[in-house]
Each structure stands twice: as C-alpha cells, then as structure tokens.
C-alpha cells in the first residue's frame, strides 16, 4: 500500500503570502500615485488654459472688440474689462448686469473700480442731459451716480476720487432747476460753476 507524501512545497508559507499581498499593495499604490499625478497635471493645464483665455478676452476688449462673455461664469477681471468696454460706450444697462454679478464674486477693489466707472458714466450722461434741457433725466442720472459712489465708499471709505465725484454729484443735483409737472422744460445754458473736472478716467482691467 502506497503512502501519500505531503511535501512542504505544496503548502504556501505565511511569509510568501504576506510578500504577495505586499507586492499587490505596492502595485496599487503606484497606480494611485500615477492617477493622482495625472489629475494634478490635467487640473494645472486647465487652470493655465483658463488664465490664457481670460487674458485674451481682456486684451480683445481693451482693443475695442465687442467680445461676449458669460456673466455668471466669467472671472472678476473679465467682468471688469467687459463692464469697462460697455461703460465707455454708454451701454450702462448692460454693464449693470456685470456689476450685479461682481457683487457676488469680485473682490472689494474690483467692485470699487466698477462702481466708480459706472458712476462717472452716469454723471457724464447727466451733463449731456443738462445741455439738452432734460433736467428730470439729469436728476435721475445724478441720483444713480450717487448710489454708485456711495456703494463704492462703503467698500473703501478712503477712495478719494470717489469722494470727490460724489461731492460733485451732490452739488450738481442740488443746483439743478426744479421743474413743476405742468411747466414746459426749461431751455437755458448750464451754469459753468457746476462743471468740476472729474478726477480720473474709467480704468482698464485690474
């Protein structure tokens, strides 16, 4: 009768099993590192592309191209550049949409500059209304400009140019003729002492 032979090689030892598990874990770890590195590379590349695209948009707007943007997704610097483009062309209502978006996402400095530019645009439009004898329209524009300046000062109480232009707006609306509803619009030359030079011009991208 033959006996069964049980050799030690037929049964894997605990040490060999442990080494096999360790090797498998190392393989998994290496693949995880490679995947993480790839993800970081993709994220960095996408960030670089986004910055390049934003800079190209800002440059095109500064050159006078009417580049459309998505107000809800555009970076604050792009919001500002687009608003600057619109305000320079007196498209205040379109710029207001960007100002509203900036209130949610832009830093205080960018918001101050956007509000300052919007106030200046409205104040200049009020001068044109005065020249045409449209004093009701001028008063409305000046009051909107004052709101822009006041919002800017709440963000930066030390903004001297904003303070100066707010004072100009306050004096302007105080000295405008008050028209009764039944009266015809007054046609007269605007007083030269109302026309203080506004400090600064609308700025470019921050």
PDB file of C-alpha atoms in Angstrom:
ATOM      1  CA  UNK A   1       0.000   0.000   0.000  1.00  0.00           C
ATOM      2  CA  UNK A   2       1.389   3.374  -1.086  1.00  0.00           C
ATOM      3  CA  UNK A   3       1.581   6.246   1.362  1.00  0.00           C
ATOM      4  CA  UNK A   4       0.711   9.746   0.398  1.00  0.00           C
ATOM      5  CA  UNK A   5       3.619  12.072   0.505  1.00  0.00           C
ATOM      6  CA  UNK A   6       2.983  15.596   1.709  1.00  0.00           C
ATOM      7  CA  UNK A   7       5.830  17.886   0.770  1.00  0.00           C
ATOM      8  CA  UNK A   8       6.305  21.263   2.362  1.00  0.00           C
ATOM      9  CA  UNK A   9       6.386  22.929  -1.070  1.00  0.00           C
ATOM     10  CA  UNK A  10       2.745  22.019  -1.629  1.00  0.00           C
ATOM     11  CA  UNK A  11       1.522  24.444   1.064  1.00  0.00           C
ATOM     12  CA  UNK A  12       2.498  28.163   0.683  1.00  0.00           C
ATOM     13  CA  UNK A  13       4.038  29.561   3.799  1.00  0.00           C
ATOM     14  CA  UNK A  14       2.690  32.581   5.687  1.00  0.00           C
ATOM     15  CA  UNK A  15       5.742  34.622   4.679  1.00  0.00           C
ATOM     16  CA  UNK A  16       5.191  34.036   0.978  1.00  0.00           C
ATOM     17  CA  UNK A  17       1.532  35.014   1.256  1.00  0.00           C
ATOM     18  CA  UNK A  18       2.490  38.200   3.089  1.00  0.00           C
ATOM     19  CA  UNK A  19       5.055  39.078   0.423  1.00  0.00           C
ATOM     20  CA  UNK A  20       2.468  38.537  -2.303  1.00  0.00           C
ATOM     21  CA  UNK A  21      -0.027  40.800  -0.555  1.00  0.00           C
ATOM     22  CA  UNK A  22       2.642  43.474  -0.056  1.00  0.00           C
ATOM     23  CA  UNK A  23       3.603  43.361  -3.727  1.00  0.00           C
ATOM     24  CA  UNK A  24      -0.028  43.733  -4.809  1.00  0.00           C
ATOM     25  CA  UNK A  25      -0.455  46.673  -2.431  1.00  0.00           C
ATOM     26  CA  UNK A  26       2.654  48.327  -3.877  1.00  0.00           C
ATOM     27  CA  UNK A  27       1.307  47.941  -7.411  1.00  0.00           C
ATOM     28  CA  UNK A  28      -1.997  49.510  -6.383  1.00  0.00           C
ATOM     29  CA  UNK A  29      -0.156  52.337  -4.609  1.00  0.00           C
ATOM     30  CA  UNK A  30       1.955  53.085  -7.699  1.00  0.00           C
ATOM     31  CA  UNK A  31      -1.128  53.227  -9.888  1.00  0.00           C
ATOM     32  CA  UNK A  32      -2.833  55.550  -7.420  1.00  0.00           C
ATOM     33  CA  UNK A  33       0.201  57.849  -7.495  1.00  0.00           C
ATOM     34  CA  UNK A  34       0.175  57.864 -11.290  1.00  0.00           C
ATOM     35  CA  UNK A  35      -3.560  58.642 -11.352  1.00  0.00           C
ATOM     36  CA  UNK A  36      -3.133  61.451  -8.821  1.00  0.00           C
ATOM     37  CA  UNK A  37      -0.239  62.903 -10.796  1.00  0.00           C
ATOM     38  CA  UNK A  38      -2.274  62.797 -13.985  1.00  0.00           C
ATOM     39  CA  UNK A  39      -5.201  64.526 -12.273  1.00  0.00           C
ATOM     40  CA  UNK A  40      -2.926  67.290 -10.965  1.00  0.00           C
ATOM     41  CA  UNK A  41      -1.411  67.747 -14.418  1.00  0.00           C
ATOM     42  CA  UNK A  42      -4.844  67.999 -16.039  1.00  0.00           C
ATOM     43  CA  UNK A  43      -6.041  70.473 -13.388  1.00  0.00           C
ATOM     44  CA  UNK A  44      -2.938  72.641 -13.820  1.00  0.00           C
ATOM     45  CA  UNK A  45      -3.323  72.573 -17.588  1.00  0.00           C
ATOM     46  CA  UNK A  46      -6.978  73.562 -17.362  1.00  0.00           C
ATOM     47  CA  UNK A  47      -6.126  76.388 -14.969  1.00  0.00           C
ATOM     48  CA  UNK A  48      -3.429  77.644 -17.331  1.00  0.00           C
ATOM     49  CA  UNK A  49      -5.824  77.474 -20.275  1.00  0.00           C
ATOM     50  CA  UNK A  50      -8.465  79.398 -18.313  1.00  0.00           C
ATOM     51  CA  UNK A  51      -5.965  82.127 -17.422  1.00  0.00           C
ATOM     52  CA  UNK A  52      -4.785  82.330 -21.041  1.00  0.00           C
ATOM     53  CA  UNK A  53      -8.383  82.568 -22.289  1.00  0.00           C
ATOM     54  CA  UNK A  54      -9.251  85.294 -19.751  1.00  0.00           C
ATOM     55  CA  UNK A  55      -6.176  87.327 -20.678  1.00  0.00           C
ATOM     56  CA  UNK A  56      -7.036  87.010 -24.372  1.00  0.00           C
ATOM     57  CA  UNK A  57     -10.588  88.208 -23.684  1.00  0.00           C
ATOM     58  CA  UNK A  58      -9.377  91.180 -21.643  1.00  0.00           C
ATOM     59  CA  UNK A  59      -6.873  92.109 -24.344  1.00  0.00           C
ATOM     60  CA  UNK A  60      -9.527  91.928 -27.068  1.00  0.00           C
ATOM     61  CA  UNK A  61     -11.951  94.091 -25.066  1.00  0.00           C
ATOM     62  CA  UNK A  62      -9.221  96.649 -24.425  1.00  0.00           C
ATOM     63  CA  UNK A  63      -8.573  96.746 -28.182  1.00  0.00           C
ATOM     64  CA  UNK A  64     -12.220  97.627 -28.777  1.00  0.00           C
ATOM     65  CA  UNK A  65     -13.596  94.227 -29.782  1.00  0.00           C
ATOM     66  CA  UNK A  66     -17.149  93.520 -28.684  1.00  0.00           C
ATOM     67  CA  UNK A  67     -16.374  90.172 -27.039  1.00  0.00           C
ATOM     68  CA  UNK A  68     -19.351  88.490 -25.401  1.00  0.00           C
ATOM     69  CA  UNK A  69     -18.874  86.793 -22.026  1.00  0.00           C
ATOM     70  CA  UNK A  70     -20.932  84.648 -19.682  1.00  0.00           C
ATOM     71  CA  UNK A  71     -21.612  86.951 -16.710  1.00  0.00           C
ATOM     72  CA  UNK A  72     -22.338  84.034 -14.377  1.00  0.00           C
ATOM     73  CA  UNK A  73     -19.053  82.231 -15.101  1.00  0.00           C
ATOM     74  CA  UNK A  74     -16.579  84.931 -16.114  1.00  0.00           C
ATOM     75  CA  UNK A  75     -13.697  85.726 -13.783  1.00  0.00           C
ATOM     76  CA  UNK A  76     -13.927  89.054 -11.910  1.00  0.00           C
ATOM     77  CA  UNK A  77     -11.173  90.580 -14.064  1.00  0.00           C
ATOM     78  CA  UNK A  78     -13.135  89.674 -17.190  1.00  0.00           C
ATOM     79  CA  UNK A  79     -16.333  91.127 -15.697  1.00  0.00           C
ATOM     80  CA  UNK A  80     -14.475  94.359 -15.065  1.00  0.00           C
ATOM     81  CA  UNK A  81     -12.943  94.509 -18.552  1.00  0.00           C
ATOM     82  CA  UNK A  82     -16.324  93.902 -20.183  1.00  0.00           C
ATOM     83  CA  UNK A  83     -18.039  96.479 -17.960  1.00  0.00           C
ATOM     84  CA  UNK A  84     -15.317  98.999 -18.823  1.00  0.00           C
ATOM     85  CA  UNK A  85     -15.878  98.346 -22.528  1.00  0.00           C
ATOM     86  CA  UNK A  86     -19.637  98.855 -22.168  1.00  0.00           C
ATOM     87  CA  UNK A  87     -19.404 101.962 -19.993  1.00  0.00           C
ATOM     88  CA  UNK A  88     -17.028 103.637 -22.426  1.00  0.00           C
ATOM     89  CA  UNK A  89     -19.818 103.266 -24.981  1.00  0.00           C
ATOM     90  CA  UNK A  90     -22.572 104.418 -22.609  1.00  0.00           C
ATOM     91  CA  UNK A  91     -24.163 100.963 -22.510  1.00  0.00           C
ATOM     92  CA  UNK A  92     -24.882 101.328 -18.811  1.00  0.00           C
ATOM     93  CA  UNK A  93     -27.806  98.909 -18.595  1.00  0.00           C
ATOM     94  CA  UNK A  94     -25.682  96.076 -19.980  1.00  0.00           C
ATOM     95  CA  UNK A  95     -22.842  96.976 -17.633  1.00  0.00           C
ATOM     96  CA  UNK A  96     -25.230  96.905 -14.660  1.00  0.00           C
ATOM     97  CA  UNK A  97     -25.714  93.151 -15.171  1.00  0.00           C
ATOM     98  CA  UNK A  98     -21.971  92.702 -14.728  1.00  0.00           C
ATOM     99  CA  UNK A  99     -21.940  94.951 -11.664  1.00  0.00           C
ATOM    100  CA  UNK A 100     -24.635  92.783 -10.101  1.00  0.00           C
ATOM    101  CA  UNK A 101     -22.567  89.663 -10.765  1.00  0.00           C
ATOM    102  CA  UNK A 102     -19.450  91.305  -9.346  1.00  0.00           C
ATOM    103  CA  UNK A 103     -21.302  91.845  -6.073  1.00  0.00           C
ATOM    104  CA  UNK A 104     -21.337  88.067  -5.613  1.00  0.00           C
ATOM    105  CA  UNK A 105     -17.854  87.104  -6.808  1.00  0.00           C
ATOM    106  CA  UNK A 106     -15.457  90.024  -7.219  1.00  0.00           C
ATOM    107  CA  UNK A 107     -13.066  91.348  -4.596  1.00  0.00           C
ATOM    108  CA  UNK A 108     -13.708  94.729  -2.985  1.00  0.00           C
ATOM    109  CA  UNK A 109     -11.101  96.579  -5.070  1.00  0.00           C
ATOM    110  CA  UNK A 110     -12.591  95.401  -8.366  1.00  0.00           C
ATOM    111  CA  UNK A 111     -16.095  96.294  -7.214  1.00  0.00           C
ATOM    112  CA  UNK A 112     -14.992  99.790  -6.176  1.00  0.00           C
ATOM    113  CA  UNK A 113     -13.452 100.425  -9.588  1.00  0.00           C
ATOM    114  CA  UNK A 114     -16.526  99.125 -11.412  1.00  0.00           C
ATOM    115  CA  UNK A 115     -18.874 101.262  -9.313  1.00  0.00           C
ATOM    116  CA  UNK A 116     -16.614 104.292  -9.782  1.00  0.00           C
ATOM    117  CA  UNK A 117     -16.643 103.878 -13.554  1.00  0.00           C
ATOM    118  CA  UNK A 118     -20.428 103.358 -13.593  1.00  0.00           C
ATOM    119  CA  UNK A 119     -20.955 106.490 -11.500  1.00  0.00           C
ATOM    120  CA  UNK A 120     -18.705 108.517 -13.794  1.00  0.00           C
ATOM    121  CA  UNK A 121     -20.570 107.322 -16.879  1.00  0.00           C
ATOM    122  CA  UNK A 122     -23.924 108.276 -15.392  1.00  0.00           C
ATOM    123  CA  UNK A 123     -22.587 111.642 -14.254  1.00  0.00           C
ATOM    124  CA  UNK A 124     -21.261 112.424 -17.740  1.00  0.00           C
ATOM    125  CA  UNK A 125     -24.629 111.406 -19.200  1.00  0.00           C
ATOM    126  CA  UNK A 126     -26.321 113.826 -16.801  1.00  0.00           C
ATOM    127  CA  UNK A 127     -24.163 116.651 -18.188  1.00  0.00           C
ATOM    128  CA  UNK A 128     -25.403 115.826 -21.689  1.00  0.00           C
ATOM    129  CA  UNK A 129     -28.995 115.820 -20.409  1.00  0.00           C
ATOM    130  CA  UNK A 130     -28.478 119.242 -18.837  1.00  0.00           C
ATOM    131  CA  UNK A 131     -27.204 120.624 -22.127  1.00  0.00           C
ATOM    132  CA  UNK A 132     -30.419 119.443 -23.791  1.00  0.00           C
ATOM    133  CA  UNK A 133     -32.557 120.941 -21.032  1.00  0.00           C
ATOM    134  CA  UNK A 134     -33.646 117.493 -19.813  1.00  0.00           C
ATOM    135  CA  UNK A 135     -33.398 118.320 -16.137  1.00  0.00           C
ATOM    136  CA  UNK A 136     -35.630 115.494 -14.887  1.00  0.00           C
ATOM    137  CA  UNK A 137     -33.474 112.995 -16.756  1.00  0.00           C
ATOM    138  CA  UNK A 138     -30.321 114.669 -15.451  1.00  0.00           C
ATOM    139  CA  UNK A 139     -31.574 114.472 -11.854  1.00  0.00           C
ATOM    140  CA  UNK A 140     -32.338 110.766 -12.216  1.00  0.00           C
ATOM    141  CA  UNK A 141     -28.882 110.058 -13.653  1.00  0.00           C
ATOM    142  CA  UNK A 142     -27.136 112.056 -10.943  1.00  0.00           C
ATOM    143  CA  UNK A 143     -29.019 110.176  -8.220  1.00  0.00           C
ATOM    144  CA  UNK A 144     -27.986 106.845  -9.767  1.00  0.00           C
ATOM    145  CA  UNK A 145     -24.394 108.066  -9.914  1.00  0.00           C
ATOM    146  CA  UNK A 146     -24.585 108.987  -6.232  1.00  0.00           C
ATOM    147  CA  UNK A 147     -25.788 105.474  -5.423  1.00  0.00           C
ATOM    148  CA  UNK A 148     -22.788 104.016  -7.281  1.00  0.00           C
ATOM    149  CA  UNK A 149     -20.371 106.287  -5.425  1.00  0.00           C
ATOM    150  CA  UNK A 150     -21.959 105.569  -2.052  1.00  0.00           C
ATOM    151  CA  UNK A 151     -21.723 101.818  -2.626  1.00  0.00           C
ATOM    152  CA  UNK A 152     -18.070 102.214  -3.573  1.00  0.00           C
ATOM    153  CA  UNK A 153     -17.364 104.232  -0.424  1.00  0.00           C
ATOM    154  CA  UNK A 154     -18.962 101.578   1.747  1.00  0.00           C
ATOM    155  CA  UNK A 155     -16.377  99.186   0.361  1.00  0.00           C
ATOM    156  CA  UNK A 156     -13.481 101.651   0.522  1.00  0.00           C
ATOM    157  CA  UNK A 157     -14.152 104.729   2.672  1.00  0.00           C
ATOM    158  CA  UNK A 158     -10.706 106.129   1.775  1.00  0.00           C
ATOM    159  CA  UNK A 159     -11.294 106.255  -2.014  1.00  0.00           C
ATOM    160  CA  UNK A 160     -10.555 109.948  -2.569  1.00  0.00           C
ATOM    161  CA  UNK A 161     -11.598 110.129  -6.237  1.00  0.00           C
ATOM    162  CA  UNK A 162     -14.949 108.564  -5.364  1.00  0.00           C
ATOM    163  CA  UNK A 163     -15.471 111.063  -2.548  1.00  0.00           C
ATOM    164  CA  UNK A 164     -14.650 113.965  -4.851  1.00  0.00           C
ATOM    165  CA  UNK A 165     -17.053 112.871  -7.560  1.00  0.00           C
ATOM    166  CA  UNK A 166     -19.790 112.187  -5.007  1.00  0.00           C
ATOM    167  CA  UNK A 167     -19.413 115.796  -3.854  1.00  0.00           C
ATOM    168  CA  UNK A 168     -19.673 116.977  -7.475  1.00  0.00           C
ATOM    169  CA  UNK A 169     -22.837 114.914  -7.950  1.00  0.00           C
ATOM    170  CA  UNK A 170     -24.367 116.229  -4.704  1.00  0.00           C
ATOM    171  CA  UNK A 171     -23.729 119.856  -5.676  1.00  0.00           C
ATOM    172  CA  UNK A 172     -24.985 119.246  -9.200  1.00  0.00           C
ATOM    173  CA  UNK A 173     -28.351 117.777  -8.204  1.00  0.00           C
ATOM    174  CA  UNK A 174     -28.786 120.477  -5.542  1.00  0.00           C
ATOM    175  CA  UNK A 175     -28.320 123.278  -8.074  1.00  0.00           C
ATOM    176  CA  UNK A 176     -30.436 121.821 -10.876  1.00  0.00           C
ATOM    177  CA  UNK A 177     -33.665 123.728 -11.617  1.00  0.00           C
ATOM    178  CA  UNK A 178     -36.744 122.148 -10.067  1.00  0.00           C
ATOM    179  CA  UNK A 179     -39.473 121.793 -12.699  1.00  0.00           C
ATOM    180  CA  UNK A 180     -43.143 121.647 -11.864  1.00  0.00           C
ATOM    181  CA  UNK A 181     -45.058 118.915 -13.752  1.00  0.00           C
ATOM    182  CA  UNK A 182     -47.267 121.486 -15.522  1.00  0.00           C
ATOM    183  CA  UNK A 183     -44.392 123.601 -16.740  1.00  0.00           C
ATOM    184  CA  UNK A 184     -42.609 123.276 -20.052  1.00  0.00           C
ATOM    185  CA  UNK A 185     -38.997 122.060 -19.845  1.00  0.00           C
ATOM    186  CA  UNK A 186     -36.635 124.940 -19.274  1.00  0.00           C
ATOM    187  CA  UNK A 187     -34.177 125.717 -22.007  1.00  0.00           C
ATOM    188  CA  UNK A 188     -31.199 127.516 -20.581  1.00  0.00           C
ATOM    189  CA  UNK A 189     -27.457 127.418 -20.598  1.00  0.00           C
ATOM    190  CA  UNK A 190     -25.985 125.179 -17.881  1.00  0.00           C
ATOM    191  CA  UNK A 191     -24.109 127.027 -15.183  1.00  0.00           C
ATOM    192  CA  UNK A 192     -20.392 126.684 -15.686  1.00  0.00           C
ATOM    193  CA  UNK A 193     -19.694 126.555 -11.948  1.00  0.00           C
ATOM    194  CA  UNK A 194     -21.411 123.146 -11.755  1.00  0.00           C
ATOM    195  CA  UNK A 195     -18.907 121.544 -14.093  1.00  0.00           C
ATOM    196  CA  UNK A 196     -15.990 120.499 -11.948  1.00  0.00           C
ATOM    197  CA  UNK A 197     -13.465 118.243 -13.628  1.00  0.00           C
ATOM    198  CA  UNK A 198     -13.975 114.659 -12.574  1.00  0.00           C
ATOM    199  CA  UNK A 199     -10.751 113.126 -11.276  1.00  0.00           C
ATOM    200  CA  UNK A 200      -9.515 110.208 -13.279  1.00  0.00           C
ATOM    201  CA  UNK A 201     -10.982 108.367 -16.231  1.00  0.00           C
ATOM    202  CA  UNK A 202     -12.516 104.896 -16.313  1.00  0.00           C
ATOM    203  CA  UNK A 203      -9.706 102.466 -15.643  1.00  0.00           C
ATOM    204  CA  UNK A 204      -8.699  99.371 -17.560  1.00  0.00           C
ATOM    205  CA  UNK A 205      -8.527  95.836 -16.237  1.00  0.00           C
ATOM    206  CA  UNK A 206      -7.021  95.419 -12.740  1.00  0.00           C
TER     207      UNK A 206
END
